[in-house]
mmCIF file of C-alpha atoms in Angstrom:
data_model
loop_
_atom_site.group_PDB
_atom_site.id
_atom_site.type_symbol
_atom_site.label_atom_id
_atom_site.label_comp_id
_atom_site.label_asym_id
_atom_site.label_seq_id
_atom_site.Cartn_x
_atom_site.Cartn_y
_atom_site.Cartn_z
ATOM 1 C CA MET A 1 0.000 0.000 0.000
ATOM 2 C CA ALA A 2 2.782 2.401 0.947
ATOM 3 C CA ILE A 3 4.565 1.628 -2.332
ATOM 4 C CA LEU A 4 1.410 2.399 -4.325
ATOM 5 C CA VAL A 5 0.990 5.715 -2.511
ATOM 6 C CA LEU A 6 4.648 6.566 -3.147
ATOM 7 C CA LYS A 7 4.335 5.726 -6.848
ATOM 8 C CA ARG A 8 1.202 7.840 -7.168
ATOM 9 C CA THR A 9 2.872 10.742 -5.358
ATOM 10 C CA LEU A 10 5.962 10.583 -7.561
ATOM 11 C CA SER A 11 3.804 10.320 -10.682
ATOM 12 C CA ARG A 12 1.738 13.379 -9.728
ATOM 13 C CA THR A 13 4.893 15.312 -8.801
ATOM 14 C CA ALA A 14 6.504 14.532 -12.158
ATOM 15 C CA GLU A 15 3.261 15.499 -13.875
ATOM 16 C CA THR A 16 3.213 18.849 -12.070
ATOM 17 C CA VAL A 17 6.857 19.571 -12.906
ATOM 18 C CA PHE A 18 6.259 18.749 -16.571
ATOM 19 C CA ALA A 19 3.132 20.925 -16.648
ATOM 20 C CA LEU A 20 5.099 23.767 -15.034
ATOM 21 C CA LEU A 21 7.726 23.524 -17.772
ATOM 22 C CA VAL A 22 5.018 23.544 -20.448
ATOM 23 C CA GLY A 23 3.421 26.574 -18.801
ATOM 24 C CA LEU A 24 6.752 28.387 -18.738
ATOM 25 C CA ALA A 25 7.338 27.540 -22.409
ATOM 26 C CA LEU A 26 3.923 28.859 -23.458
ATOM 27 C CA SER A 27 4.394 31.975 -21.350
ATOM 28 C CA ALA A 28 7.789 32.504 -22.980
ATOM 29 C CA ILE A 29 6.058 32.800 -26.352
ATOM 30 C CA ILE A 30 3.815 35.559 -24.995
ATOM 31 C CA ILE A 31 6.807 37.305 -23.412
ATOM 32 C CA VAL A 32 8.711 37.297 -26.717
ATOM 33 C CA ILE A 33 5.679 38.490 -28.691
ATOM 34 C CA HIS A 34 5.433 41.509 -26.383
ATOM 35 C CA GLY A 35 9.119 42.310 -26.826
ATOM 36 C CA TYR A 36 10.520 41.284 -23.431
ATOM 37 C CA ASN A 37 13.576 39.184 -22.637
ATOM 38 C CA VAL A 38 12.510 35.714 -21.486
ATOM 39 C CA LEU A 39 15.553 34.979 -19.315
ATOM 40 C CA ASP A 40 15.389 38.389 -17.669
ATOM 41 C CA THR A 41 11.671 37.973 -16.989
ATOM 42 C CA TYR A 42 12.017 34.521 -15.464
ATOM 43 C CA TYR A 43 15.057 35.568 -13.431
ATOM 44 C CA TRP A 44 13.108 38.292 -11.634
ATOM 45 C CA LEU A 45 10.000 36.111 -11.386
ATOM 46 C CA PHE A 46 11.794 33.305 -9.550
ATOM 47 C CA TYR A 47 14.199 35.584 -7.697
ATOM 48 C CA GLY A 48 11.246 37.510 -6.321
ATOM 49 C CA GLY A 49 9.342 34.362 -5.459
ATOM 50 C CA PHE A 50 11.693 31.668 -4.279
ATOM 51 C CA ILE A 51 15.367 32.625 -4.125
ATOM 52 C CA TYR A 52 16.214 35.304 -1.608
ATOM 53 C CA TYR A 53 15.119 35.070 2.025
ATOM 54 C CA ASN A 54 12.722 38.016 2.110
ATOM 55 C CA ALA A 55 10.990 36.789 -1.040
ATOM 56 C CA ILE A 56 10.392 33.363 0.473
ATOM 57 C CA LEU A 57 8.754 34.918 3.533
ATOM 58 C CA ASP A 58 6.569 37.138 1.355
ATOM 59 C CA ALA A 59 5.638 34.101 -0.748
ATOM 60 C CA LEU A 60 4.510 32.336 2.429
ATOM 61 C CA ALA A 61 2.363 35.373 3.249
ATOM 62 C CA PHE A 62 0.691 35.152 -0.164
ATOM 63 C CA ALA A 63 0.285 31.393 0.310
ATOM 64 C CA THR A 64 -1.487 31.688 3.676
ATOM 65 C CA PRO A 65 -5.040 32.444 2.429
ATOM 66 C CA LEU A 66 -4.485 30.236 -0.629
ATOM 67 C CA MET A 67 -3.975 27.223 1.644
ATOM 68 C CA LEU A 68 -7.479 27.745 2.958
ATOM 69 C CA THR A 69 -9.255 28.630 -0.296
ATOM 70 C CA GLY A 70 -7.571 25.627 -1.924
ATOM 71 C CA THR A 71 -8.649 23.334 0.905
ATOM 72 C CA ALA A 72 -12.134 24.855 0.781
ATOM 73 C CA PHE A 73 -12.518 23.904 -2.867
ATOM 74 C CA ALA A 74 -11.035 20.455 -2.210
ATOM 75 C CA VAL A 75 -13.590 19.587 0.486
ATOM 76 C CA ALA A 76 -16.506 20.307 -1.840
ATOM 77 C CA SER A 77 -14.760 18.648 -4.775
ATOM 78 C CA LEU A 78 -14.185 15.425 -2.837
ATOM 79 C CA ALA A 79 -17.940 15.373 -2.189
ATOM 80 C CA GLY A 80 -18.555 15.636 -5.937
ATOM 81 C CA LEU A 81 -19.406 19.352 -5.856
ATOM 82 C CA PHE A 82 -17.728 22.186 -7.781
ATOM 83 C CA ASN A 83 -17.679 25.125 -5.382
ATOM 84 C CA ILE A 84 -16.657 27.968 -7.662
ATOM 85 C CA GLY A 85 -18.283 30.175 -5.028
ATOM 86 C CA VAL A 86 -15.117 30.011 -2.910
ATOM 87 C CA GLU A 87 -14.381 33.483 -4.290
ATOM 88 C CA GLY A 88 -17.555 35.053 -2.937
ATOM 89 C CA GLN A 89 -17.306 33.198 0.353
ATOM 90 C CA THR A 90 -13.830 34.687 0.808
ATOM 91 C CA TYR A 91 -15.264 38.185 0.295
ATOM 92 C CA MET A 92 -17.857 37.554 2.976
ATOM 93 C CA GLY A 93 -15.217 36.227 5.351
ATOM 94 C CA ALA A 94 -13.235 39.441 4.971
ATOM 95 C CA ILE A 95 -16.388 41.467 5.637
ATOM 96 C CA GLY A 96 -17.087 39.427 8.762
ATOM 97 C CA ALA A 97 -13.578 40.053 10.087
ATOM 98 C CA ILE A 98 -13.820 43.814 9.485
ATOM 99 C CA PHE A 99 -17.255 44.011 11.087
ATOM 100 C CA ALA A 100 -16.183 42.171 14.237
ATOM 101 C CA GLY A 101 -12.562 43.330 14.438
ATOM 102 C CA ALA A 102 -13.105 46.999 13.637
ATOM 103 C CA LEU A 103 -16.731 47.975 14.209
ATOM 104 C CA LEU A 104 -18.202 45.625 16.817
ATOM 105 C CA VAL A 105 -15.311 45.736 19.295
ATOM 106 C CA THR A 106 -15.113 49.527 19.177
ATOM 107 C CA ARG A 107 -18.830 49.795 19.952
ATOM 108 C CA PHE A 108 -18.546 47.313 22.826
ATOM 109 C CA GLU A 109 -15.223 47.921 24.590
ATOM 110 C CA ALA A 110 -15.600 44.844 26.805
ATOM 111 C CA LEU A 111 -15.090 42.699 23.711
ATOM 112 C CA ARG A 112 -11.654 44.127 22.841
ATOM 113 C CA PRO A 113 -9.665 41.241 24.411
ATOM 114 C CA LEU A 114 -11.682 38.835 22.240
ATOM 115 C CA ALA A 115 -11.293 40.891 19.062
ATOM 116 C CA LEU A 116 -9.182 38.403 17.084
ATOM 117 C CA LEU A 117 -11.308 35.435 18.085
ATOM 118 C CA LEU A 118 -14.493 37.303 17.184
ATOM 119 C CA ALA A 119 -13.072 38.461 13.843
ATOM 120 C CA LEU A 120 -12.182 34.899 12.870
ATOM 121 C CA LEU A 121 -15.463 33.521 14.178
ATOM 122 C CA PHE A 122 -17.516 36.032 12.189
ATOM 123 C CA SER A 123 -15.469 35.343 9.053
ATOM 124 C CA ILE A 124 -16.106 31.600 9.390
ATOM 125 C CA ILE A 125 -19.826 32.076 10.041
ATOM 126 C CA LEU A 126 -20.367 34.469 7.127
ATOM 127 C CA GLY A 127 -18.429 32.227 4.752
ATOM 128 C CA ALA A 128 -20.444 29.186 5.823
ATOM 129 C CA LEU A 129 -23.771 31.028 5.584
ATOM 130 C CA TRP A 130 -22.918 32.332 2.110
ATOM 131 C CA ALA A 131 -22.144 28.776 1.000
ATOM 132 C CA LEU A 132 -25.432 27.543 2.443
ATOM 133 C CA GLY A 133 -27.455 29.229 -0.328
ATOM 134 C CA PRO A 134 -25.932 27.364 -3.294
ATOM 135 C CA ALA A 135 -25.780 24.188 -1.174
ATOM 136 C CA VAL A 136 -29.526 24.227 -0.463
ATOM 137 C CA LEU A 137 -30.320 25.073 -4.093
ATOM 138 C CA LYS A 138 -28.186 22.135 -5.234
ATOM 139 C CA VAL A 139 -29.255 19.527 -2.698
ATOM 140 C CA TYR A 140 -32.983 20.239 -2.470
ATOM 141 C CA PHE A 141 -33.859 21.926 -5.775
ATOM 142 C CA GLY A 142 -31.330 20.451 -8.204
ATOM 143 C CA VAL A 143 -29.865 23.831 -9.220
ATOM 144 C CA HIS A 144 -26.314 23.285 -10.461
ATOM 145 C CA GLU A 145 -23.844 24.625 -7.921
ATOM 146 C CA VAL A 146 -21.669 26.293 -10.563
ATOM 147 C CA ILE A 147 -24.547 28.468 -11.794
ATOM 148 C CA SER A 148 -25.800 29.422 -8.336
ATOM 149 C CA SER A 149 -22.278 29.963 -6.967
ATOM 150 C CA ILE A 150 -21.383 32.346 -9.785
ATOM 151 C CA MET A 151 -24.533 34.342 -9.028
ATOM 152 C CA PHE A 152 -23.637 34.405 -5.339
ATOM 153 C CA ASN A 153 -20.091 35.510 -6.233
ATOM 154 C CA TRP A 154 -21.391 38.605 -7.991
ATOM 155 C CA MET A 155 -23.827 39.385 -5.191
ATOM 156 C CA SER A 156 -21.104 39.116 -2.560
ATOM 157 C CA PHE A 157 -18.752 41.221 -4.674
ATOM 158 C CA TYR A 158 -21.130 44.176 -4.923
ATOM 159 C CA ILE A 159 -22.392 43.853 -1.354
ATOM 160 C CA SER A 160 -18.828 43.787 -0.041
ATOM 161 C CA MET A 161 -17.718 46.656 -2.260
ATOM 162 C CA TYR A 162 -20.611 48.781 -1.046
ATOM 163 C CA LEU A 163 -19.924 48.015 2.619
ATOM 164 C CA VAL A 164 -16.211 48.928 2.451
ATOM 165 C CA SER A 165 -16.406 51.852 0.025
ATOM 166 C CA ALA A 166 -19.689 53.605 0.808
ATOM 167 C CA GLY A 167 -21.331 51.688 3.640
ATOM 168 C CA PRO A 168 -20.796 51.347 7.394
ATOM 169 C CA LEU A 169 -17.425 49.609 7.039
ATOM 170 C CA VAL A 170 -15.670 52.406 5.102
ATOM 171 C CA ASP A 171 -12.860 54.291 6.838
ATOM 172 C CA PRO A 172 -14.163 57.880 7.299
ATOM 173 C CA ASN A 173 -10.615 59.270 7.221
ATOM 174 C CA ARG A 174 -9.502 57.239 4.190
ATOM 175 C CA PRO A 175 -12.580 56.456 2.094
ATOM 176 C CA GLU A 176 -10.568 54.407 -0.397
ATOM 177 C CA LYS A 177 -10.370 51.538 2.098
ATOM 178 C CA SER A 178 -12.307 49.774 4.822
ATOM 179 C CA LEU A 179 -12.074 50.299 8.551
ATOM 180 C CA THR A 180 -8.820 49.051 10.077
ATOM 181 C CA VAL A 181 -9.121 46.220 12.585
ATOM 182 C CA ILE A 182 -7.864 47.130 16.061
ATOM 183 C CA LYS A 183 -4.509 45.884 17.388
ATOM 184 C CA GLU A 184 -6.155 43.157 19.435
ATOM 185 C CA ALA A 185 -7.622 41.729 16.218
ATOM 186 C CA ARG A 186 -4.275 41.312 14.466
ATOM 187 C CA PHE A 187 -1.859 38.409 14.217
ATOM 188 C CA SER A 188 1.744 39.003 15.291
ATOM 189 C CA VAL A 189 4.140 40.004 12.523
ATOM 190 C CA ILE A 190 6.967 37.559 11.796
ATOM 191 C CA TYR A 191 8.614 39.634 9.073
ATOM 192 C CA SER A 192 7.378 42.149 6.518
ATOM 193 C CA ILE A 193 3.886 40.986 5.461
ATOM 194 C CA LEU A 194 4.186 37.492 6.970
ATOM 195 C CA THR A 195 2.329 36.951 10.243
ATOM 196 C CA THR A 196 1.590 34.088 12.600
ATOM 197 C CA SER A 197 -1.663 33.591 10.692
ATOM 198 C CA ILE A 198 0.282 31.100 8.585
ATOM 199 C CA TYR A 199 0.455 28.779 11.595
ATOM 200 C CA LEU A 200 -3.318 28.853 11.975
ATOM 201 C CA ALA A 201 -3.815 28.237 8.247
ATOM 202 C CA ALA A 202 -1.464 25.237 8.301
ATOM 203 C CA ILE A 203 -3.127 23.792 11.416
ATOM 204 C CA VAL A 204 -6.592 24.153 9.874
ATOM 205 C CA VAL A 205 -5.422 22.419 6.691
ATOM 206 C CA LEU A 206 -3.957 19.546 8.733
ATOM 207 C CA LEU A 207 -7.175 19.248 10.746
ATOM 208 C CA THR A 208 -9.150 19.159 7.499
ATOM 209 C CA TYR A 209 -6.907 16.348 6.274
ATOM 210 C CA PHE A 210 -7.636 14.438 9.493
ATOM 211 C CA LEU A 211 -11.368 15.079 9.055
ATOM 212 C CA LEU A 212 -11.393 13.834 5.469
ATOM 213 C CA TRP A 213 -9.209 10.745 5.883
ATOM 214 C CA HIS A 214 -9.614 9.688 9.501
ATOM 215 C CA THR A 215 -13.250 10.324 10.468
ATOM 216 C CA ARG A 216 -16.580 8.820 9.505
ATOM 217 C CA LEU A 217 -17.828 12.127 8.079
ATOM 218 C CA GLY A 218 -14.731 12.430 5.902
ATOM 219 C CA PHE A 219 -15.215 8.883 4.623
ATOM 220 C CA GLU A 220 -18.841 9.658 3.784
ATOM 221 C CA ILE A 221 -17.831 12.857 1.983
ATOM 222 C CA ARG A 222 -15.320 10.991 -0.174
ATOM 223 C CA ILE A 223 -17.685 8.096 -0.897
ATOM 224 C CA CYS A 224 -20.405 10.527 -2.002
ATOM 225 C CA GLY A 225 -17.901 12.106 -4.368
ATOM 226 C CA VAL A 226 -16.761 8.799 -5.844
ATOM 227 C CA ASN A 227 -20.166 7.137 -6.204
ATOM 228 C CA PRO A 228 -23.289 8.734 -4.702
ATOM 229 C CA ASP A 229 -25.443 5.725 -5.643
ATOM 230 C CA ALA A 230 -23.161 3.358 -3.736
ATOM 231 C CA ALA A 231 -23.227 5.801 -0.832
ATOM 232 C CA ARG A 232 -27.039 5.661 -0.764
ATOM 233 C CA TYR A 233 -27.019 1.862 -0.800
ATOM 234 C CA ALA A 234 -24.578 1.980 2.119
ATOM 235 C CA GLY A 235 -27.073 4.027 4.116
ATOM 236 C CA ILE A 236 -25.323 7.392 3.788
ATOM 237 C CA ASN A 237 -27.535 10.462 3.610
ATOM 238 C CA VAL A 238 -26.086 11.932 0.411
ATOM 239 C CA LYS A 239 -28.038 15.198 0.633
ATOM 240 C CA LYS A 240 -26.996 15.871 4.218
ATOM 241 C CA THR A 241 -23.371 14.972 3.480
ATOM 242 C CA GLY A 242 -23.252 17.216 0.418
ATOM 243 C CA LEU A 243 -24.779 20.063 2.403
ATOM 244 C CA LEU A 244 -22.226 19.651 5.204
ATOM 245 C CA ALA A 245 -19.322 19.478 2.746
ATOM 246 C CA PHE A 246 -20.419 22.690 1.033
ATOM 247 C CA VAL A 247 -20.867 24.521 4.344
ATOM 248 C CA ILE A 248 -17.452 23.348 5.592
ATOM 249 C CA SER A 249 -16.011 24.548 2.288
ATOM 250 C CA GLY A 250 -17.610 27.959 2.788
ATOM 251 C CA ALA A 251 -16.357 28.169 6.368
ATOM 252 C CA LEU A 252 -12.770 27.542 5.228
ATOM 253 C CA ALA A 253 -13.086 30.156 2.479
ATOM 254 C CA GLY A 254 -14.530 32.611 4.977
ATOM 255 C CA LEU A 255 -11.598 32.017 7.312
ATOM 256 C CA ALA A 256 -9.253 32.755 4.400
ATOM 257 C CA GLY A 257 -10.974 36.110 3.962
ATOM 258 C CA GLY A 258 -10.634 36.758 7.667
ATOM 259 C CA LEU A 259 -6.902 36.073 7.574
ATOM 260 C CA ILE A 260 -6.463 38.512 4.688
ATOM 261 C CA VAL A 261 -7.738 41.230 7.035
ATOM 262 C CA THR A 262 -6.293 40.150 10.391
ATOM 263 C CA GLY A 263 -3.040 38.722 9.071
ATOM 264 C CA ARG A 264 -1.834 41.097 6.377
ATOM 265 C CA PRO A 265 0.157 44.169 7.496
ATOM 266 C CA PRO A 266 0.588 47.058 7.179
ATOM 267 C CA LYS A 267 -2.985 47.788 6.082
ATOM 268 C CA TRP A 268 -4.997 45.465 8.365
ATOM 269 C CA ALA A 269 -7.951 46.286 6.116
ATOM 270 C CA ILE A 270 -9.051 45.825 2.509
ATOM 271 C CA HIS A 271 -9.235 48.310 -0.345
ATOM 272 C CA GLY A 272 -12.584 49.655 -1.448
ATOM 273 C CA THR A 273 -12.175 47.884 -4.793
ATOM 274 C CA LEU A 274 -11.611 44.565 -2.957
ATOM 275 C CA GLY A 275 -8.251 44.286 -4.699
ATOM 276 C CA ASP A 276 -6.741 42.561 -1.662
ATOM 277 C CA VAL A 277 -9.293 39.746 -1.871
ATOM 278 C CA VAL A 278 -10.174 39.476 -5.564
ATOM 279 C CA ASN A 279 -9.071 36.183 -7.184
ATOM 280 C CA MET A 280 -8.025 34.577 -3.887
ATOM 281 C CA GLY A 281 -10.886 32.134 -4.295
ATOM 282 C CA PHE A 282 -10.260 31.496 -7.980
ATOM 283 C CA ASP A 283 -6.532 31.041 -7.346
ATOM 284 C CA GLY A 284 -7.506 28.624 -4.593
ATOM 285 C CA ILE A 285 -9.273 26.471 -7.171
ATOM 286 C CA GLY A 286 -6.017 26.288 -9.121
ATOM 287 C CA VAL A 287 -4.134 25.479 -5.917
ATOM 288 C CA ALA A 288 -6.550 22.632 -5.150
ATOM 289 C CA LEU A 289 -6.338 21.201 -8.661
ATOM 290 C CA ILE A 290 -2.537 21.335 -8.645
ATOM 291 C CA GLY A 291 -2.576 19.589 -5.261
ATOM 292 C CA SER A 292 -5.021 16.934 -6.547
ATOM 293 C CA ASN A 293 -7.537 18.023 -3.899
ATOM 294 C CA HIS A 294 -5.345 16.612 -1.122
ATOM 295 C CA PRO A 295 -4.882 19.008 1.834
ATOM 296 C CA LEU A 296 -1.240 18.067 2.419
ATOM 297 C CA ALA A 297 -0.342 18.633 -1.238
ATOM 298 C CA ILE A 298 -2.317 21.878 -1.197
ATOM 299 C CA ILE A 299 0.131 23.317 1.351
ATOM 300 C CA PHE A 300 2.939 22.954 -1.190
ATOM 301 C CA SER A 301 0.910 24.037 -4.224
ATOM 302 C CA SER A 302 -0.197 27.175 -2.365
ATOM 303 C CA ILE A 303 3.447 28.037 -1.692
ATOM 304 C CA LEU A 304 4.203 27.532 -5.399
ATOM 305 C CA ILE A 305 1.386 29.853 -6.468
ATOM 306 C CA GLY A 306 2.186 32.295 -3.665
ATOM 307 C CA GLY A 307 5.780 32.459 -4.865
ATOM 308 C CA LEU A 308 4.744 33.094 -8.454
ATOM 309 C CA ARG A 309 2.324 35.806 -7.350
ATOM 310 C CA ASN A 310 4.965 37.459 -5.195
ATOM 311 C CA GLY A 311 7.650 37.217 -7.878
ATOM 312 C CA SER A 312 5.364 38.797 -10.456
ATOM 313 C CA ARG A 313 5.445 42.019 -8.424
ATOM 314 C CA LEU A 314 9.075 42.538 -9.500
ATOM 315 C CA LEU A 315 8.312 42.336 -13.213
ATOM 316 C CA GLU A 316 6.896 45.847 -13.394
ATOM 317 C CA PRO A 317 9.811 47.734 -11.737
ATOM 318 C CA TYR A 318 12.676 45.618 -13.126
ATOM 319 C CA VAL A 319 11.413 44.353 -16.496
ATOM 320 C CA LYS A 320 9.023 47.277 -17.145
ATOM 321 C CA MET A 321 6.237 44.799 -17.807
ATOM 322 C CA SER A 322 2.672 45.937 -17.221
ATOM 323 C CA SER A 323 0.867 44.410 -14.268
ATOM 324 C CA GLU A 324 -1.879 43.185 -16.608
ATOM 325 C CA LEU A 325 0.599 41.200 -18.704
ATOM 326 C CA SER A 326 2.395 39.787 -15.666
ATOM 327 C CA ARG A 327 -0.936 38.623 -14.224
ATOM 328 C CA ALA A 328 -1.822 37.035 -17.560
ATOM 329 C CA ILE A 329 1.481 35.147 -17.619
ATOM 330 C CA ILE A 330 1.046 33.858 -14.073
ATOM 331 C CA GLY A 331 -2.558 32.929 -14.836
ATOM 332 C CA LEU A 332 -1.462 30.926 -17.879
ATOM 333 C CA ILE A 333 1.178 29.070 -15.861
ATOM 334 C CA ILE A 334 -1.359 28.227 -13.142
ATOM 335 C CA LEU A 335 -3.902 27.080 -15.731
ATOM 336 C CA VAL A 336 -1.451 24.754 -17.476
ATOM 337 C CA ILE A 337 -0.272 23.240 -14.181
ATOM 338 C CA ALA A 338 -3.882 22.645 -13.119
ATOM 339 C CA LEU A 339 -5.018 21.202 -16.471
ATOM 340 C CA PRO A 340 -4.198 17.511 -15.781
ATOM 341 C CA GLU A 341 -6.308 17.423 -12.619
ATOM 342 C CA LEU A 342 -9.015 19.535 -14.262
ATOM 343 C CA TYR A 343 -9.114 17.035 -17.137
ATOM 344 C CA ARG A 344 -9.538 14.169 -14.678
ATOM 345 C CA TYR A 345 -12.287 16.071 -12.878
ATOM 346 C CA ILE A 346 -14.233 16.825 -16.081
ATOM 347 C CA SER A 347 -13.792 13.254 -17.366
ATOM 348 C CA LYS A 348 -15.138 11.880 -14.091
ATOM 349 C CA TYR A 349 -18.099 14.260 -14.258
ATOM 350 C CA LEU A 350 -18.927 13.288 -17.852
ATOM 351 C CA ARG A 351 -18.689 9.580 -17.014
ATOM 352 C CA GLY A 352 -21.116 10.151 -14.161
ATOM 353 C CA ARG A 353 -23.554 11.943 -16.479
ATOM 354 C CA SER A 354 -23.434 9.147 -19.076
ATOM 355 C CA ALA A 355 -23.805 6.346 -16.513
#
């Protein structure tokens, strides 16, 4: 058994490395077409993401919320559900953290010592509640979760943008951003933008792994994802299990949003355009696919994507590449790396439809 697991791990690792090389090759074509030097571009990309000490720490900071959004998608995916709503659930988690960590605790001073706990709790609750809508529509009304989740993403985007740019959560002194969470609602800074929130993210991912592979609920979630008919014959309540998986997924995404607020200095807030949160959920889907929906592998894939995201910040000042082009290049690399697992996912879905 151990040998089979090792072979599968090595095979998936080799597959990821090969896909990364293909992604870099395709991106190189785009770089050349736009008149940039490929070697110079990749030097600064990897130097800024993985080589020097400060870059590694910053990459870990970028990876922190991605660990959770990736794990959030994986939980739903293992239950046979495609939670593209991770993006919107992350928005709501950030809103929950700002509400509790900036507004609630300043209105009720007695709550200040509990500010961080409350901020995280509200982020988890709002993320879970926002996931409950698409989950109920899927489980009880047969509405496809992709369609409903996309609708919920747009609703959460505009609700969140209103709250932090024109609503009660806007900073009256700096209207371009949200309220800043108080000191008691912040994680300790390790270095630069990296905080101790990474420890919490890693612990939550490990606990999710334990839940999925070492508990009855986790077994039921995975069985429902592999074969829901067999799960029904085995006496598993497929609707209840799917609902729980989706809500757990939303809670993890919400926590990711909370950590973006409480664990990202020096702002300790989010911009009115939601630029700090936008694409964290979608990137998490890529992280999960690269990690084959396994929480332990997701830790490493999130660091890979976090490093690429961090390294891309150096392309504008040192290569004079526009931020739009650098984001497109990173997006292409992520897409190519995720394609093998995405292909397996789609093939499995189509086989289920034809059965």
